[in-house]
Coordinates of C-alpha atoms and ligand atoms in Angstrom, one line a residue:
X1 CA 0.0 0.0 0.0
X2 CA 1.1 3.3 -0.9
X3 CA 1.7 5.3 2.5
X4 CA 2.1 9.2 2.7
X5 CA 3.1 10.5 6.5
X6 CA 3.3 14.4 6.7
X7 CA 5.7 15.5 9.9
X8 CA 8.7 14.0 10.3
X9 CA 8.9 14.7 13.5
X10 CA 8.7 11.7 16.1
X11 CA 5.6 10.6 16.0
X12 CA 6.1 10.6 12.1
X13 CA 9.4 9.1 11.7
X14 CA 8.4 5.9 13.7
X15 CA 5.3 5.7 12.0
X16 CA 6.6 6.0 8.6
X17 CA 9.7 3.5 9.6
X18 CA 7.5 0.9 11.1
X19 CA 5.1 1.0 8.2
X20 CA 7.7 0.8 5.5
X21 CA 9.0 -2.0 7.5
X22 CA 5.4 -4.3 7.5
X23 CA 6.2 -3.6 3.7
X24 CA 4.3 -0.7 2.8
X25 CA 5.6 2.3 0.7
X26 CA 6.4 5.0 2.4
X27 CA 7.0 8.3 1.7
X28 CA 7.4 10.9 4.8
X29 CA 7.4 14.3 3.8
X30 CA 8.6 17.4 5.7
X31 CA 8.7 21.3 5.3
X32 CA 12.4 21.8 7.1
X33 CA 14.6 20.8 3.3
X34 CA 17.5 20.4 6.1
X35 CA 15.9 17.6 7.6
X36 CA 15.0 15.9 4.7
X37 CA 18.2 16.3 3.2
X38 CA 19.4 14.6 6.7
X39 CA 17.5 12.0 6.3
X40 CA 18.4 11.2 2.8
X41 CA 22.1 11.0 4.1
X42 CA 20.6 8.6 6.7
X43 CA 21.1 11.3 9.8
X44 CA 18.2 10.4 11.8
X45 CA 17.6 14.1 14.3
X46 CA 16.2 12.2 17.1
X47 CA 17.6 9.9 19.5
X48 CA 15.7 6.9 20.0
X49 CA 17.6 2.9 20.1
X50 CA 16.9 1.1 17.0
X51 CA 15.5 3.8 15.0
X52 CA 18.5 5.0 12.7
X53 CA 19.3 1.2 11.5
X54 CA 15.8 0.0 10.8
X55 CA 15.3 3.7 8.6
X56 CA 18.9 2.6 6.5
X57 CA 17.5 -1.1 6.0
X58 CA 14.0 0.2 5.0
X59 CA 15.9 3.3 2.7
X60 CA 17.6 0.2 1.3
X61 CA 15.2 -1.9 0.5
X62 CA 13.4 0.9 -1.3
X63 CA 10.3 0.6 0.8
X64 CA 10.7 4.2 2.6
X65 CA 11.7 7.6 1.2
X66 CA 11.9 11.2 2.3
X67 CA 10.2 14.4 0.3
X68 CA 9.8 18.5 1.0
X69 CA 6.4 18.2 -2.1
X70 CA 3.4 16.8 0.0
X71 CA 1.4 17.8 -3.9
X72 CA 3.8 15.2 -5.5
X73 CA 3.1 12.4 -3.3
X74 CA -0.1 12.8 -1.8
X75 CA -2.0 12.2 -5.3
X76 CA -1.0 8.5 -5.1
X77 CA -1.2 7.8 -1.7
X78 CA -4.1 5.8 -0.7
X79 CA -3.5 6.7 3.3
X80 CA -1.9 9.9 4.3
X81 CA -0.8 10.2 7.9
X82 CA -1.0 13.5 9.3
X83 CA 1.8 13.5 12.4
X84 CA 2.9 17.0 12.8
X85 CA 3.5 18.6 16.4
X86 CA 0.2 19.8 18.6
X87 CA 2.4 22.0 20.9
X88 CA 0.8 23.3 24.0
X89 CA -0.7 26.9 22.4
X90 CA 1.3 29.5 24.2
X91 CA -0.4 30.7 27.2
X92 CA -3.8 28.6 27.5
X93 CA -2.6 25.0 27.4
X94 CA -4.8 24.3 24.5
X95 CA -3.1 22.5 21.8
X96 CA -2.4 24.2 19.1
X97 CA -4.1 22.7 16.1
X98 CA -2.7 25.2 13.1
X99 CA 0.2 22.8 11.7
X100 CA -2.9 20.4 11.6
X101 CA -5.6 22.3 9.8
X102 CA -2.8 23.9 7.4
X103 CA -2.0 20.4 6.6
X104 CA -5.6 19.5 5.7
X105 CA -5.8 22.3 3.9
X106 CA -3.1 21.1 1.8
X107 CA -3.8 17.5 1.4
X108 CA -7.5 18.9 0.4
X109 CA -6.1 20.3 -2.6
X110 CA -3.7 16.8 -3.8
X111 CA -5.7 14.0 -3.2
X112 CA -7.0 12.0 -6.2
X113 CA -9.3 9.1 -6.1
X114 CA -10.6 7.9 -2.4
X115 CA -8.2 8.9 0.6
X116 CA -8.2 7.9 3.7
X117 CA -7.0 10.7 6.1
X118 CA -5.2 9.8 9.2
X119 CA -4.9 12.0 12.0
X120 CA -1.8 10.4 14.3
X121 CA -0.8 13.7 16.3
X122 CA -2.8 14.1 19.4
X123 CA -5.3 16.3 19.0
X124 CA -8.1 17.0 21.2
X125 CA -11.8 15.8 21.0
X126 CA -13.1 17.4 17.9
X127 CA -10.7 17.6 15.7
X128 CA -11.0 15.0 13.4
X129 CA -14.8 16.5 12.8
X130 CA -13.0 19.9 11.8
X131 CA -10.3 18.3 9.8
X132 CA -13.1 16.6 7.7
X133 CA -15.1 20.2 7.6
X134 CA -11.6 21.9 6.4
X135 CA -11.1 19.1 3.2
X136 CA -14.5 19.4 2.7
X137 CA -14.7 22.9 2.1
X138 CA -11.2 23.7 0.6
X139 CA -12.1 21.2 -2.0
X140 CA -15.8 20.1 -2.4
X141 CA -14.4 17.4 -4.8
X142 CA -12.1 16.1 -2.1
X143 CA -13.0 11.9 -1.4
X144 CA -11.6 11.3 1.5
X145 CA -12.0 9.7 5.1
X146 CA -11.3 11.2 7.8
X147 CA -9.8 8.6 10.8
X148 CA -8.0 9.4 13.9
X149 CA -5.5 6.5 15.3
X150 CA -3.7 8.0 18.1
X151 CA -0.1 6.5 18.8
X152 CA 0.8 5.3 22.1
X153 CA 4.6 5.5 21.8
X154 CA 6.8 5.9 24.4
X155 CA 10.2 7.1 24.2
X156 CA 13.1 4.9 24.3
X157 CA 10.8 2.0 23.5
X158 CA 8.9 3.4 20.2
X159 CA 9.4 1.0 17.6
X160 CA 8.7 -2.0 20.3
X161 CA 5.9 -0.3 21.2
X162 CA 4.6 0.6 18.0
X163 CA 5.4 -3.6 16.5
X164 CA 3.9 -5.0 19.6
X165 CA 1.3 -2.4 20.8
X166 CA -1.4 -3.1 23.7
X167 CA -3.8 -2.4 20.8
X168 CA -4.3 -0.5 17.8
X169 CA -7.3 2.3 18.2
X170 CA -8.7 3.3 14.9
X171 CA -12.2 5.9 14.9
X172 CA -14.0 5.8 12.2
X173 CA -17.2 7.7 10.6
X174 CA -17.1 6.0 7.3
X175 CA -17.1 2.8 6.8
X176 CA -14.6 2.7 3.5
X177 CA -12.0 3.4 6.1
X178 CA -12.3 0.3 7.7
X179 CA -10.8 -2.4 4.9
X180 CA -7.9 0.6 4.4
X181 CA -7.1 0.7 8.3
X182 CA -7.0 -3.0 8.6
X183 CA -4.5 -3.6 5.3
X184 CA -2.3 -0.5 7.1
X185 CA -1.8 -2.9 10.4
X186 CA -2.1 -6.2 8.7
X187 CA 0.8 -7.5 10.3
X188 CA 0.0 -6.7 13.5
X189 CA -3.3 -7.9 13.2
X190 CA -2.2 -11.1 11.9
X191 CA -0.1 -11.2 15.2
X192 CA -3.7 -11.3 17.3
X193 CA -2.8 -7.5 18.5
X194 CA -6.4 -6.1 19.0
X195 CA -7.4 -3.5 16.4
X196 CA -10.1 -1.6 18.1
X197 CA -12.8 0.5 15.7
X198 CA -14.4 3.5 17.7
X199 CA -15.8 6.6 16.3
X200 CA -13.9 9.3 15.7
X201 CA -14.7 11.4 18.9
X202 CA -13.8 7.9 21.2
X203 CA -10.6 7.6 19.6
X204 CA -9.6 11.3 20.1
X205 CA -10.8 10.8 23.7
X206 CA -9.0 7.1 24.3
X207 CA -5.5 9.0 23.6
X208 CA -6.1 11.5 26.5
X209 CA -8.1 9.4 29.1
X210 CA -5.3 7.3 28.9
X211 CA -2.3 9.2 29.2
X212 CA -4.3 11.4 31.5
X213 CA -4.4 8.4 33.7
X214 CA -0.9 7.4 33.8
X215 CA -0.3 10.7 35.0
X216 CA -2.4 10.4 37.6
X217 CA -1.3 6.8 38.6
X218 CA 2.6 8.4 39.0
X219 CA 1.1 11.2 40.4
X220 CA -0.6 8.8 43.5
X221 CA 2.7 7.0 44.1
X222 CA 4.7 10.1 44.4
X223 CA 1.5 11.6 47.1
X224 CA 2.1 7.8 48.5
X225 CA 5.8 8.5 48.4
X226 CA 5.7 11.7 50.9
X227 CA 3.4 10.1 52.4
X228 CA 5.8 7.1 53.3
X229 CA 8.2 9.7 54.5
X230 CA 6.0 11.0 56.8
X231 CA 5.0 8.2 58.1
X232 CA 8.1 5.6 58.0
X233 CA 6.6 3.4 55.4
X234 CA 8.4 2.4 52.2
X235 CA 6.7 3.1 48.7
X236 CA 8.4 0.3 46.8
X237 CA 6.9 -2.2 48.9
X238 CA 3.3 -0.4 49.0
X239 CA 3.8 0.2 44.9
X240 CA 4.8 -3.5 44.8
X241 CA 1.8 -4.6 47.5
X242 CA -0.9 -2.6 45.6
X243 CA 0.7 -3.4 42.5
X244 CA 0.1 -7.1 42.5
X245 CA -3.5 -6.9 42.7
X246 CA -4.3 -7.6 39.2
X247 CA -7.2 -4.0 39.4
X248 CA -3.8 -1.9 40.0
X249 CA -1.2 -3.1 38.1
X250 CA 2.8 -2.7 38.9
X251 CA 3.5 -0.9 36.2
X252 CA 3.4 3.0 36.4
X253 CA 4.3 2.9 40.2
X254 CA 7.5 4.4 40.4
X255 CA 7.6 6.9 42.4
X256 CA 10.0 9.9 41.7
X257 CA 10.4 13.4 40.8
X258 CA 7.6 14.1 39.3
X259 CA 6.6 13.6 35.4
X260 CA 8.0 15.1 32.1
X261 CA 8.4 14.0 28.4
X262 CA 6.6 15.4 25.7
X263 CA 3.8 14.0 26.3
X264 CA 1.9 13.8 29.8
X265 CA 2.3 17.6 30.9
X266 CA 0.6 18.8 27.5
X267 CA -1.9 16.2 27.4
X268 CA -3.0 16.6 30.5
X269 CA -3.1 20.6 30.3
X270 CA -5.1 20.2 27.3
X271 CA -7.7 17.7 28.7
X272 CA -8.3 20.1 31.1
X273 CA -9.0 22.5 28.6
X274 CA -11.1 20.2 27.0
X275 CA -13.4 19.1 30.3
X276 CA -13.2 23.4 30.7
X277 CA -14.9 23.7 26.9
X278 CA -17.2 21.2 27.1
X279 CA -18.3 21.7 30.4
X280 CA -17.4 18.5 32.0
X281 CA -14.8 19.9 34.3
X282 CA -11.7 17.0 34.7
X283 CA -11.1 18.0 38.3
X284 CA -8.4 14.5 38.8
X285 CA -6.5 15.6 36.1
X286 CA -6.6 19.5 37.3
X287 CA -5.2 18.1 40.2
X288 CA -2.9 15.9 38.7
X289 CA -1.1 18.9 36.7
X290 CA -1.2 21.2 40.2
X291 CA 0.8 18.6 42.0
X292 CA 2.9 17.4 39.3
X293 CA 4.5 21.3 38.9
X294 CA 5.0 21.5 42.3
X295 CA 6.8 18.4 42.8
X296 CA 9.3 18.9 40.7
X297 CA 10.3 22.4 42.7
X298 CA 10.4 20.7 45.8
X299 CA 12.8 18.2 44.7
X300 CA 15.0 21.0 44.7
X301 CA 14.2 21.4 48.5
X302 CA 14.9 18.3 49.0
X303 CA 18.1 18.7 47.9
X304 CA 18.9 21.6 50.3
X305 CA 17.5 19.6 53.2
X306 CA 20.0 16.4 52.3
X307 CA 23.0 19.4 52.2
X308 CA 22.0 20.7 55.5
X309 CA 19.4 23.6 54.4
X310 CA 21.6 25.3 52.6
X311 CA 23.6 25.4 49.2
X312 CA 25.0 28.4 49.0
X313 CA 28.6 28.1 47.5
X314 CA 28.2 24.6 47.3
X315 CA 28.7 22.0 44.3
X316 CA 25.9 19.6 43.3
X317 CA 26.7 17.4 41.3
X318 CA 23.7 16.1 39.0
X319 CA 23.1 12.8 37.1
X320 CA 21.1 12.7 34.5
X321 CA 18.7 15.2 32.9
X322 CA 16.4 14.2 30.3
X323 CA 12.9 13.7 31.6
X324 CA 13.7 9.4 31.3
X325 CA 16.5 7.6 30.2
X326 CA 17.4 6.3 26.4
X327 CA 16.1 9.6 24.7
X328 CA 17.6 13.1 24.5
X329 CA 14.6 14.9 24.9
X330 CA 14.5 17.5 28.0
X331 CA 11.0 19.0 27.1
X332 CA 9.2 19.7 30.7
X333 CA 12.0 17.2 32.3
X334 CA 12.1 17.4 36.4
X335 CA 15.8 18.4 36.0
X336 CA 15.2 22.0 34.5
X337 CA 13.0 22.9 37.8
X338 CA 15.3 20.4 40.4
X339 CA 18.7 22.5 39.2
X340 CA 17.0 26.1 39.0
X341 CA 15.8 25.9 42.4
X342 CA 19.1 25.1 43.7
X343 CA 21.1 27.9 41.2
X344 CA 18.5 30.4 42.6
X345 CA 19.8 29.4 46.0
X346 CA 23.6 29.8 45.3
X347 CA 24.4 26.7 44.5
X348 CA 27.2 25.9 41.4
X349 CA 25.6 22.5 39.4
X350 CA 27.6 20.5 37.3
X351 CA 25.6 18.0 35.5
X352 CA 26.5 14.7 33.6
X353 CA 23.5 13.1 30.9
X354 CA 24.8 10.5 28.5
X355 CA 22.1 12.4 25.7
X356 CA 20.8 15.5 27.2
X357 CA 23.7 17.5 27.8
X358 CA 23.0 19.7 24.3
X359 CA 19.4 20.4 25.0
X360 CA 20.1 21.5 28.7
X361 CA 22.5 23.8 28.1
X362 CA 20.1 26.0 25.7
X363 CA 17.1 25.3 28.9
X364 CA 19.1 26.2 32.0
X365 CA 21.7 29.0 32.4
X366 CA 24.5 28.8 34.5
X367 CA 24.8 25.4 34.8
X368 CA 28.2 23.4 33.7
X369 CA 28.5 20.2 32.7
X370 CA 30.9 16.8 33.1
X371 CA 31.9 14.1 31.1
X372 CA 30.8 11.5 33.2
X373 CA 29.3 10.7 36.4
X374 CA 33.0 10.4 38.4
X375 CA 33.6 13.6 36.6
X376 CA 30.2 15.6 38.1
X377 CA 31.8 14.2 41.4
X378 CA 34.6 16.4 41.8
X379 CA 34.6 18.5 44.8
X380 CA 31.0 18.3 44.9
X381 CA 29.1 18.6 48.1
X382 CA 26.1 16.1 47.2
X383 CA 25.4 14.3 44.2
X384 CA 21.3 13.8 43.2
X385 CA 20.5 11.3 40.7
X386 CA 17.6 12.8 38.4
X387 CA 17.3 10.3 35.7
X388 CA 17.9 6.3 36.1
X389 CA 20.1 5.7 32.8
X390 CA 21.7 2.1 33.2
X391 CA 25.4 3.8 34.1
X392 CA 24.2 4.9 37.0
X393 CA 22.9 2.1 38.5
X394 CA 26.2 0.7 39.7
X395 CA 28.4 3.2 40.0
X396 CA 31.7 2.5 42.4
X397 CA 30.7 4.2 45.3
X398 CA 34.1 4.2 46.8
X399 CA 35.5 6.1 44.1
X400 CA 32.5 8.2 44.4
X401 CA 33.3 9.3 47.6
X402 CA 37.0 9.3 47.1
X403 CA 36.3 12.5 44.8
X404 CA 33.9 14.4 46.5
X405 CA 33.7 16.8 49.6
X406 CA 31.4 15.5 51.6
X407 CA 29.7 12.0 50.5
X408 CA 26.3 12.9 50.1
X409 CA 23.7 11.3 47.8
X410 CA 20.2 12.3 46.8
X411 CA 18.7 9.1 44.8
X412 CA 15.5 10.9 43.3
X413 CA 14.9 7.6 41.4
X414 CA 15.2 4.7 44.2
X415 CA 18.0 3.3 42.3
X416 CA 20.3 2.5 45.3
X417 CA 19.1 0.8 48.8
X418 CA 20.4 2.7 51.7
X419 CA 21.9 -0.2 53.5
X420 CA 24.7 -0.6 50.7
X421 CA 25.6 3.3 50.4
X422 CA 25.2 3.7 54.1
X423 CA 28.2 0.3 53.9
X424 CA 30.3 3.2 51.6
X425 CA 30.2 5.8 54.2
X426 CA 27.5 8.5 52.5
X427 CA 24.6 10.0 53.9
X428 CA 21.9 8.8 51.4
X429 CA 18.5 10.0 50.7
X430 CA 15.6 8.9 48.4
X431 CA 11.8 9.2 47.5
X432 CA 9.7 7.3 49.8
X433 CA 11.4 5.7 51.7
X434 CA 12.8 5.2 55.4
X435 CA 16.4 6.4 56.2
X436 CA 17.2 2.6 57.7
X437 CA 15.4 0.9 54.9
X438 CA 11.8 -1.1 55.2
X439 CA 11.8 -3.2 58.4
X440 CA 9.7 -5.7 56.8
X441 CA 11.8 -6.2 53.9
X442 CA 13.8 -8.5 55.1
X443 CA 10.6 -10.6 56.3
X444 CA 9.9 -10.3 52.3
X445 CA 13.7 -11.9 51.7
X446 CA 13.5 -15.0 53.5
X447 CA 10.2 -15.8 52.6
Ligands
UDX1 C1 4.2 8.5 27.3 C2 3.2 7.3 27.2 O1 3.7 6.2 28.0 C3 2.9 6.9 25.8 O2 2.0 5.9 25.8 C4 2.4 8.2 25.1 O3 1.8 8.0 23.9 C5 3.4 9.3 25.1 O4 3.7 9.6 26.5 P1 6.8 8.9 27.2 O5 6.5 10.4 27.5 O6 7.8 8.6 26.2 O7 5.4 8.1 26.9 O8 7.4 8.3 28.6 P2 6.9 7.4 29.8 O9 7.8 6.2 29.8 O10 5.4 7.2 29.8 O11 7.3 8.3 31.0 C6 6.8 9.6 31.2 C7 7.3 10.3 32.5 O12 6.8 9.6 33.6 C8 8.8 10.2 32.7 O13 9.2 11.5 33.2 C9 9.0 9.1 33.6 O14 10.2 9.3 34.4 C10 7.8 9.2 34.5 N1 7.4 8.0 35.2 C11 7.0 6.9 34.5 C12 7.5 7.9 36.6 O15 7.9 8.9 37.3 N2 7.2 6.7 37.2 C13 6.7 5.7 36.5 O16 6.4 4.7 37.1 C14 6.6 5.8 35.1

């Protein structure tokens, strides 16, 4: 099947990669010529494992290709993707839709015979209605369906996620879309993953509700987590006790500094605005998004409170800043608010991130960086682990602590148990959990 995706952005890219790789022809088309021309050369602008191989072997095989002319390859597409960016609209938290509707406003004018029309980017409730309105209108002649299949990629894990997804959601309001959708995932569908038909408007809606509610499920560990401290419980063990009823689910229990990513602070802004315009208020999520900004500030307290309530003219040493580990991306990550509270406060940061190093330095002034975690260590008067990439689980303590002024450690991500950095000598603090570790865990251990 002939495939057009428009955006070749994240979203797009992944999309276009996986699709070329079940076998379809691809064609992902952007505006930005440099990025294209990138692409051509087989530069892929994004960080994400797997991605820049599978996009050569796909190039190779002649199945995917890159373009700047959506009019020369729309006309013989038979599904065109729309996957450009929804940014939060500055100032409201609604998304803004114009790179969408300018889109459909182009596509109106290419298409030739019946198109079906695929709305990827999240967009909210609606939208699909008035991307069908705009074709309709730009060009009366126009045959075209209009479908919305939100993604569910996370990052660091999109290509798994997109060739083995939970399910594939697919709204539909005309029924020709239906064959067209099903030859798209055919591969997957062979595979038994469930492809789920909705309208249009359920679709929209499924995308939100759900990453609306694996913000609020972090958001309810995290609560849980201060919680804990207050009261000398241990998250982990609660996350895991709660967890393993098969209602709750472990995953999505981790409690830390708070969300980030590109996703769940947008979404959720913009399903509040959506409950505000329809009049079905989404008070959970409001709350969600309160407590989810503030968290991330109050890590930075924390941090002061590990160095003895106060920073000033101190050296904090940071690991990791992206918002998660295997991706570069620092949009809305905990870092930017952890290491500004403390700057504002007098401390000097020097920060290590295997991928994130380039972004941060255009997001956060002031701040310098290392080469690697021993590096960050250097006369620094507390390290704080921000983001759990795989070198910093098992770092060599000793050497650690060999480096630095005064061995403190601030595990924001419950990598490390206190028993075996108390055994190196460093005063060691983490989310949730008691300074002498869980009594009962040792109950747990020889059971
Ligand atoms: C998310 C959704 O998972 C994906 O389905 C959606 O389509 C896009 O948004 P992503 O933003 O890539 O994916 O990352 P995810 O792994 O979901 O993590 C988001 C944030 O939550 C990160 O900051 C992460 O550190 C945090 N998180 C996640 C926790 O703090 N605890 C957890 O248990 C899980």
């Amino acid at each position: 099947m002939k495939i057009a995706i428009v955006g070749a952005g994240y979203v797009g890219l992944v999309t276009g990669v996986c699709l070329a790789d079940f076998g379809h022809d691809v064609v992902c088309i952007d505006k930005d010529q440099r990025k294209i021309d990138a692409l051509e050369r087989g530069e892929i602008p994004i960080y994400e494992p797997g991605l820049t191989e599978l996009v050569k072997s796909n190039v190779a095989s002649g199945r995917l290709s890159f373009s700047t002319e959506l009019k020369s390859v729309v006309p013989d597409a038979e599904a065109v993707f729309i996957a450009v960016g929804t940014p939060s609209r500055r100032g409201d938290g609604h998304a803004d839709l114009s790179y969408v509707y300018a889109v459909a406003r182009e596509v109106a004018t290419s298409v030739k015979g019946f198109t079906v029309v695929i709305t990827k980017s999240t967009v909210p409730v609606g939208t699909g209605d008035e991307v069908a309105h705009i074709i309709a209108t730009t060009n009366p002649n126009a045959d075209v369906a209009v479908v919305s299949n939100p993604e569910f990629l996370r990052e660091g894990a999109a290509i798994d996620d997109f060739k083995r997804p939970d399910r594939i959601v697919v709204g539909i309001e005309d029924e020709r879309a239906r064959p067209v959708m099903t030859e798209v995932y055919r591969p997957l569908y062979l595979n038994q993953a469930p492809l789920m038909f909705t309208g249009r408007r359920t679709a929209e809606l499924i995308k939100y509700a759900a990453n609306a509610f694996l913000a609020m499920k972090i958001t309810f560990i995290n609560e849980i987590a201060d919680l804990c401290e207050a009261t000398g419980a241990d998250v982990q063990q609660v996350a895991r006790g709660m967890g393993l009823d098969n209602r709750i689910g472990t995953k999505f229990l981790n409690a830390g500094p708070g969300y980030g990513g590109s996703c769940f602070p947008k979404d959720t802004l913009a399903m509040v605005k959506i409950g505000q315009d329809f009049e079905s208020p989404m008070r959970l999520v409001e709350t969600t998004v309160a407590i989810n900004d503030q968290r991330k500030r109050a890590m930075s307290r924390k941090v002061i409170a590990a160095c003895g309530g106060d920073v000033r003219g101190k050296t904090i040493g940071v690991l990791g800043l992206t918002f998660k580990p295997n991706t570069d991306d620092m949009r809305e990550a905990p870092s930017i608010d952890i290491i500004q509270g403390l700057i504002d406060r007098g401390a000097r940061v020097v920060a290590y991130d295997p991928q994130g190093m380039g972004a941060a330095r255009e997001l956060i002034g002031n701040i310098e960086f290392g080469t690697n975690a021993y590096d960050v260590a250097v006369g620094a008067d507390a390290l704080v682990l921000i983001t759990e990439w795989n070198e910093f689980r098992s770092l060599d303590l000793d050497r650690l602590k060999g480096v630095m002024k005064s061995a403190v450690l601030v595990d924001l991500r419950n990598v490390y148990r206190h028993d075996e950095v108390a055994k190196h000598g460093f005063e060691y603090s983490s989310i949730g959990r008691p300074a002498g570790g869980a009594p009962d865990s040792a109950a747990e251990a020889a059971e």
